[in-house]
Amino acid sequence: MAIPDLVPTDFSRFSLSPNREISVDGIVLLSDVPTNLTLSSVSSVPHSLDNDSDPPPEYMLKSVESNAKNGVFLGLSVKDPLDRILNPIGKFNNRKFLSVFRFKTWWSTMWIGSCGSDLQTETQFVILQVPEINSYVLILPLIEKSFRSAIHPGANGEVVLCVESGSTKVKESSFSSCMYFHVSENPYDLMRDAFAAVRVHLGTFRLLEEKKPPSIVDKFGWCTWDAFYLTVDPVGVWHGVKSFAENGFPPRFLIIDDGWQSINLDHEDPSQDSKELTILGSQMLCRLYRFKENDKFSKYEVGTMLSPDAPKFDEEKYDKLFAEMIGLAKNEPVKEDDSILHEEERLKEGGLKALVSDLKEKFPLLDDVYVWHALCGAWGGIRPDTTHLNSKVLPAKLAAGLEKTMLDLAVVMIEKTGIGLVDPNQAADLYEAMHSYLADAGITGVKVDVINTLEYVCEDNGGRVELAKAYYDGLSKSLSKNFNGTGLIASMEQCNDFFFLATKQISMGRVGDDFWFQDPNGDPMGVYWLQGVHMIHCSYNSLWQGQFIQPDWDMFQSDHLCAEFHAGSRAICGGPVFVSDKVGRHNLELLRKLVLPDGTILRCQHYALPTRDCLFENPLFDGKTLLKLWNLNKFGGVVGIFNCQGAGWYPEEQKIKAHPECYKTIPGFVSPADVEWEQKDFTAEYRNNELFAVYLQKAGTFYLTKACDEMNITLEPSSFEIFTVSPVYRLSEKVEFAAVGLVNMFNSGGAVEFLEYKISEKNTFTVVIKIKGSGKFLAYSSMKPKQIKLNNVRTEFEWTSDHVGLLKFEVPWTGGELSDAYITYIVTSCLQHSTLYFLTNIFNLLLFLVIISFMASPCSRFLLSPSREISVDGVVLLSNVPTNVTLSSVSSVPRSLDNNNDSNPPPEYMLKSVKSNANNGAFLGLSVKDPLDRILNPIGKFNNRKFLSVFRFKPWWSTMWIGSSGSDLQMETQFIVLQVPEINSYVLILPLIEKSFRSAIHPGVNGEVVLCVESGSTKVKENSFFSCMYFHISNNPYDLMRDAFAAIRVHLGTFRLLEEKKPPSIIDKFGWCTWDAFYLTVEPVGVWHGVKSFAENGLPLRFLIIDDGWQSINLDHENPLQDLKDSTIGSQMLCRLYRFKENEKFAKYQNGTMLRPDAPGFDQEKHDNMVFDGANFIDYLTEHEGVERGGLKALVNDLKTKFQGLDDVYVWHALCGAWGGIRPGTTHLNSKVTPTKLVAGTEKTMLDFAVERVEKVGIGLSLEYVSEDYGGRVQLAKSYYDGLTKSIIKNFGGKGIIASMEQCNDFFFLATKLISMGRVGDDFWFQDPNGDPMGVYWLQGVHMIHCSYNSLWQGQFIQPDWDMFHSDHLCAEFHAGSRAICGGPVYVSDKVGRHNFELLRKLVLPDGTILRCQHYALPTRDCLFENPLFDGKTLLKIWNLNKFGGVVGVFNCQGAGWYPEEHKIKAHSECYKTMSGFMSPADVEWEQKDFTAEYRNNELFAVYLQKAGNFYLKKACDEMNITIEPSSFEIFTVSPVYRLTEKVEFAAVGLVNMFNSGGAVEFFEYKLNEKKTFTVVIKIKGSGKFLAYSSMKPKQIKLNNVRTEFEWTSDIGLLKFEVPWTGGELSDAHILIGN
């Protein structure tokens, strides 16, 4: 044949120009094309039809002929014949491409880029985007002669074609069609038409459309692999099938995976099964020695499992074997246990055939049983001299080009042992021998695995193409003869020579890597991100592999953490659905959304593919793209949208691993236009439909939408939604109809098997639907049907008359037959009449009059009625109030002021306020017959009323809890706020202290509330109380807390409120705490370098807390004059203080030591090693033995000399001195070791390591533990707190204390006369101490909830301290956002030198101060009675105030919480997801400070979103929607807009480089100048970008008297200017505005 033209202009849209450019329609695709390349039209290249024994169908030939101009072949020639040619074919840059490459020998995946150099090795195809002509071009490497081709990357945008034979003995120099180009305007037509052309050209394969898929394609099945691995045996198989069948999911097919064959190792007896298969992976070293099943299966006798005494399933034994197999793979010892293999030795031989026979007899719906085998027989092939075949062990050599694929255990094993390859001339005999035996045993198909190994052993077998032809030809013949031509699933086959050579008969194959239930490389998050990776493999591989085979998306496990994620994709993938669950471990609720009661599925009619807008994006790790998959049902379409972000291919490391920064919530959209209707003839007409009904399966929402409308959606990581898209039919002018399907199934629309509508008689329409399955059928109907008949029986239905027009009816199960639904409409012209009735609001007036009549007296709005109900304004709060309970007005109960025993009386304004609010409160008293030390007394019941409470979940820590009944309360509840919407109010119920007793609330039965009044000593008893509890009411929940605690402050006189005290000077500063940096290994050198690390990086510490580890403590059995020798965490809790001076570590420090040039350096690694190894720490101490003593005083002096901004140094100590108190006989004090006793009521608190230690050793942190012999808990506490208060006054200026582990009401009522700061949360835990890997995330949300809700009551007494955090923690930004607006100090506990300074600079100014809010952060009103931890819907919103504005932080804290049944806090993983909510300027409680109260009346606010960087003008009550991913947040700075004139509006936002932007505005005013101009004066704290809103462009801005440049946008009115750092002084900005 003549050589084709180099420039085939007449026959193709492609051209190769004289200047060596390949173009399509004049658009250059590749430049710098080498001169040894040719381009030939489709018609000019010989193809297989000349001698093809299996010609393509006529329609395909015509289609290829009509599309011939859209394709072109590329050829090449080289000087010398070679077995492997690497030849550039040109360059491209700045053009988007999609490709698929082999990342492992057997598996491929997608890759995108924009130039030839972005490609990966072993690329199987490339699609170029050609927007210039609104088209796409496919570049497809082919097979020619005995060579196959692939694409590799080159330098500088070059594309390299690799043409190889796989054998140094097979060489060529010239090729005319080793690559194919094709162009189309539709990417899906592109693939179909291109592969049709190549099918015609090669004739070595058939397309999927030419073949029948296996009968399993629309059925449900089970695979044994992940259930058993190699431990699979007949008993396990039987019980696996039985488990599904008994639960209503009969498997229609079974795959007995690897583990059934007769294999052994080369060194073992060649006629016996291997005895060394307890190691997962060991099978990869084995070879097949016979075609019959192994001993485990051959021992089975027919009828064994049908007999009454059939072996039961020993779950524990199987689990042990399974676990040991995994354990050994991790180099852990495994005890050999072959009991499962041999416990049935009593049985006579029967084998696989007997097992299959019994299975099909017992489970008649089990249509197919498949078994696994490798392409070469077994992983290691056929063992020589064990069968009638000629096999030879050949060394396995990694094919050139695969050296950059991912490390793979299978490859390592195969390379280690080689492959026993049967002579290619006997390949047909190999498969006939295996398959004929299996077919006779009743096996109906095979899963053929490890397919791509032939290229490892092709050197002496004619090369890879010829060897493959021999094997695939033999396999195809056997498939036709033994398995009905279809019974085969190809696996580990994802390379183009398989598809081009093996698929004449094979019609189903795997399109993804294995389902991995966890990351084999140990990443704990792999359990999540690996599932998204799997989904991407399957969807993008289907673009090309789906042309040849029915894509199989592989099994999954229905009880996996991401099972629903997988199930959603399988429902719409278009292939079979099968799982690999362990026996009896199923999520049946999930499976019911996939599988019908007869074991069939609602299968789509195409195979799932990515939508057009996903093709050139990266849904794995671009951080922005959601994967969208489209498919078709018979009468509609479906779009699945999945958040697969979080992992992907790392070319540099040649592996797939996590991209954790991308594992986050992603927004996207779906449109009916996403469905490729034209890809099936029966749906093509829907492209012209104007209107569609769209149903969201998970959300349960329904929409009517136009064809091109977009529906926005936001998805959390590893989550999805399925959109069923149904065309709306217009039956008449008044009747529109769309059949959605069965909404209880993921693929709802797959239930519609037939749909038509007809006119029965005049004005009567009937819609006829044939429905597969059962459940709730949903349709859209614009008119209410006259009737619905289902299977000839009239049935009830629901129809909504609003604008939606939803029609619903139940479809019963009919045993697998289709249900016939006839929906009839009668359309008339009669007018529809309706009457509207209006009711007046007179009931509200009557209710008000009733309330007035029930008022008890002018003294209180609360009333205890004769019917024993406590009510407020006539609304019942508690019923069934016992007769021993009393209610008294505030004025009638004696208070501390009456006895003049309050040396620190409340201020006059407070007395007046309490007096004016007296009618809003009431005291509860009770009496019992006999004096008791602990009284548990019901005070009444409530149900169906929302409450918020705080309870002690540990002896020292409290948290929030919500509910709606008294029985929902938790033990040791410190207060309750009831919601009383009937009168738009809130009621506080507050247990108090009275006499020597303190009170708490406990839950009762049937809604009962129980009051616990206790002294803490059996020697202190009472029987009568007047004011052990307080009730208060307000219509504002924040006023409620303030006014109630003011009333109690006046009543008790034992504490002062925060507003009466000065907080510590650290309150508006930045600091560092040593605890998490060192634990007990803290010492002077480490402290010094820690402070230095911050100072050197421009963030000087203003305070330092030397935490536990500095004191002189020891154990009772140790020398009473020497320090503890063990620094292991927890050891200190057993110790007692033996002297008040610092321990030896600190005592050795001498003044000036760290100021010297040769000062000791810091060894972080050594410290890290010592944290959990106390013995090593002693060695560290000896390094500084030669230093003279100077001690703590010397260290502090040196620190303050070197770091002059360091204002305060705090140290830690326990309330009783040390954890174990004071060691008797070591000090001048009289101390006694007192046994500790867990207080009744705290037995249901969370198990705590500290409690265990303190109980073990005696007196510790908590006075209530040792109050028995000291007058009870109240009197003991008074003594200690009084002494502590006096010492604070004398030694620390009356305020230098932070209280911790103090969250119980007797502390707040008794200790806070002077203490003005305390912790409001549990410790910052950087990870879960109980081992949950996700605890590193969810524990941070738990901490935030503790702090914010505890501040509601604790903030009345003390300045809330939100504790330290680590700036380099995974959730550091999450913490930082909360600390920025918490209103307290900001401090961290970073290890030395391990800081995130970029983050810290958003919190801390260069002088170590912070932009502190003026209040303390509290939850917004709409959060108070919700659960932002684990209700799965609520975002935490906290508000605070700045001097000239407000701030609202919105945090997604969902994912964990209190489990009352288990008495612990742990994960609610189902709630760790993205949440949507809203924020409004009205969320800010402006009235809580006088200087912001006026803003409540503001009409307009400027709102700035700190993280998003967005700015809005909003009215006071406007709501701004926001969606927040787990463990993330947003901060809204809310600034009032001042109207200076009709034309001039202004608002000062603040420094937008700081989290609390508005905290920078220290002063703000505006004044009128001459000539109608205004000057806005702002004093600014800090430096950075200052943002304001100005409706008019300023004339000038002066900053510190210097005119400064600024930006102003005329559209929004944003004003920006830079504020320099002024050394801590405020910057003065004068902004001149006006004409």
Coordinates of N, CA and C in Angstrom, one line a residue, residues 635-701:
F635 N -36.6 6.3 32.6 CA -37.5 7.4 32.3 C -37.0 8.7 33.1
G636 N -35.7 8.8 33.2 CA -35.1 10.0 33.9 C -33.6 9.8 34.0
G637 N -33.1 10.7 34.8 CA -31.7 10.7 35.0 C -31.3 10.8 36.5
V638 N -30.1 10.8 36.8 CA -29.6 10.9 38.2 C -28.2 11.5 38.2
V639 N -28.0 12.4 39.2 CA -26.7 13.0 39.4 C -26.3 12.7 40.9
G640 N -25.2 12.1 41.0 CA -24.6 11.9 42.4 C -23.5 12.9 42.6
I641 N -23.5 13.6 43.7 CA -22.5 14.5 44.0 C -21.8 14.2 45.3
F642 N -20.4 14.0 45.2 CA -19.7 13.4 46.3 C -18.5 14.3 46.6
N643 N -18.2 14.5 47.9 CA -17.0 15.2 48.4 C -15.9 14.2 48.6
C644 N -15.0 14.0 47.6 CA -13.9 13.1 47.6 C -12.6 13.7 48.0
Q645 N -12.7 15.0 48.3 CA -11.4 15.7 48.6 C -10.7 15.1 49.8
G646 N -9.3 15.2 49.7 CA -8.6 14.8 50.9 C -7.3 13.9 50.7
A647 N -7.1 13.5 49.4 CA -5.9 12.7 49.2 C -5.7 12.6 47.7
G648 N -4.6 12.0 47.3 CA -4.3 11.9 45.9 C -2.9 11.5 45.6
W649 N -2.5 11.5 44.4 CA -1.2 11.0 43.9 C -0.2 12.1 44.1
Y650 N 0.9 11.7 44.8 CA 2.1 12.6 44.9 C 3.2 12.1 44.0
P651 N 3.3 12.8 42.8 CA 4.3 12.3 41.8 C 5.7 12.2 42.4
E652 N 6.1 13.2 43.3 CA 7.4 13.2 43.8 C 7.7 11.9 44.6
E653 N 6.7 11.5 45.4 CA 6.9 10.3 46.2 C 6.4 9.0 45.6
Q654 N 5.7 9.1 44.5 CA 5.1 8.0 43.8 C 4.2 7.2 44.7
K655 N 3.3 7.9 45.3 CA 2.3 7.2 46.1 C 1.1 8.0 46.3
I656 N 0.0 7.4 46.7 CA -1.2 8.1 47.0 C -1.3 8.2 48.5
K657 N -1.4 9.5 49.0 CA -1.5 9.7 50.4 C -2.4 10.9 50.6
A658 N -2.5 11.3 51.9 CA -3.5 12.3 52.3 C -3.0 13.7 51.8
H659 N -4.0 14.5 51.5 CA -3.9 16.0 51.4 C -4.8 16.5 52.5
P660 N -4.4 16.5 53.7 CA -5.4 16.8 54.8 C -6.0 18.2 54.7
E661 N -5.2 19.2 54.0 CA -5.8 20.5 53.9 C -7.0 20.6 53.0
C662 N -7.2 19.5 52.2 CA -8.4 19.5 51.3 C -9.5 18.7 51.9
Y663 N -9.3 18.0 53.0 CA -10.4 17.2 53.6 C -11.3 18.2 54.3
K664 N -12.2 18.8 53.6 CA -13.0 19.9 54.2 C -14.3 20.0 53.4
T665 N -15.2 20.8 53.9 CA -16.5 21.1 53.3 C -16.3 21.8 52.0
I666 N -17.0 21.4 51.0 CA -16.9 22.1 49.6 C -18.3 22.4 49.1
P667 N -18.5 23.6 48.6 CA -19.8 24.0 47.9 C -19.7 23.6 46.5
G668 N -20.9 23.4 45.9 CA -21.0 23.1 44.5 C -22.4 23.3 44.0
F669 N -22.7 22.8 42.8 CA -24.1 22.9 42.3 C -24.4 21.7 41.4
V670 N -25.7 21.5 41.2 CA -26.2 20.4 40.3 C -27.3 21.0 39.5
S671 N -27.3 20.6 38.2 CA -28.3 21.1 37.3 C -28.9 19.9 36.5
P672 N -30.1 19.9 36.1 CA -30.6 18.9 35.2 C -29.8 18.7 33.9
A673 N -29.1 19.8 33.5 CA -28.3 19.8 32.3 C -27.0 19.0 32.5
D674 N -26.7 18.6 33.8 CA -25.6 17.7 34.0 C -25.8 16.3 33.5
V675 N -27.0 15.9 33.3 CA -27.3 14.6 32.8 C -27.1 14.6 31.3
E676 N -26.4 13.6 30.8 CA -26.1 13.5 29.3 C -27.2 12.7 28.7
W677 N -28.3 13.3 28.5 CA -29.5 12.6 28.0 C -29.3 11.8 26.7
E678 N -28.5 12.4 25.8 CA -28.3 11.8 24.5 C -27.6 10.5 24.4
Q679 N -27.0 10.1 25.5 CA -26.2 8.9 25.5 C -27.0 7.6 25.5
K680 N -28.3 7.7 25.6 CA -29.2 6.6 25.3 C -30.3 7.1 24.5
D681 N -30.7 6.3 23.5 CA -31.8 6.8 22.6 C -33.1 7.1 23.4
F682 N -33.4 6.2 24.4 CA -34.7 6.4 25.0 C -34.8 7.6 26.0
T683 N -33.7 8.2 26.2 CA -33.7 9.5 27.0 C -33.3 10.7 26.3
A684 N -32.9 10.5 25.0 CA -32.4 11.7 24.2 C -33.4 12.8 24.2
E685 N -34.7 12.5 24.1 CA -35.8 13.5 24.0 C -35.8 14.5 25.2
Y686 N -35.3 14.0 26.3 CA -35.4 14.9 27.5 C -34.5 16.1 27.4
R687 N -33.5 16.1 26.5 CA -32.7 17.2 26.3 C -33.5 18.5 26.0
N688 N -34.6 18.3 25.4 CA -35.5 19.4 25.0 C -36.5 19.8 26.1
N689 N -36.6 19.0 27.1 CA -37.6 19.3 28.2 C -37.3 20.6 28.8
E690 N -38.3 21.4 29.1 CA -38.2 22.7 29.8 C -38.1 22.6 31.3
L691 N -38.9 21.6 31.8 CA -39.0 21.6 33.3 C -38.7 20.2 33.8
F692 N -38.1 20.1 35.0 CA -37.7 18.9 35.6 C -38.1 18.9 37.1
A693 N -38.5 17.7 37.5 CA -38.7 17.5 39.0 C -37.4 16.9 39.5
V694 N -36.9 17.5 40.6 CA -35.6 17.0 41.1 C -35.8 16.7 42.6
Y695 N -35.4 15.5 43.0 CA -35.6 15.0 44.4 C -34.2 14.7 44.9
L696 N -33.9 15.3 46.1 CA -32.6 15.1 46.8 C -32.8 13.9 47.8
Q697 N -32.2 12.8 47.6 CA -32.4 11.6 48.3 C -32.1 11.7 49.8
K698 N -31.0 12.3 50.1 CA -30.6 12.3 51.5 C -31.3 13.5 52.2
A699 N -31.4 14.6 51.6 CA -32.1 15.7 52.2 C -33.6 15.6 52.3
G700 N -34.1 14.7 51.3 CA -35.6 14.5 51.2 C -36.3 15.8 50.7
T701 N -35.6 16.6 50.0 CA -36.3 17.8 49.5 C -36.6 17.7 48.0

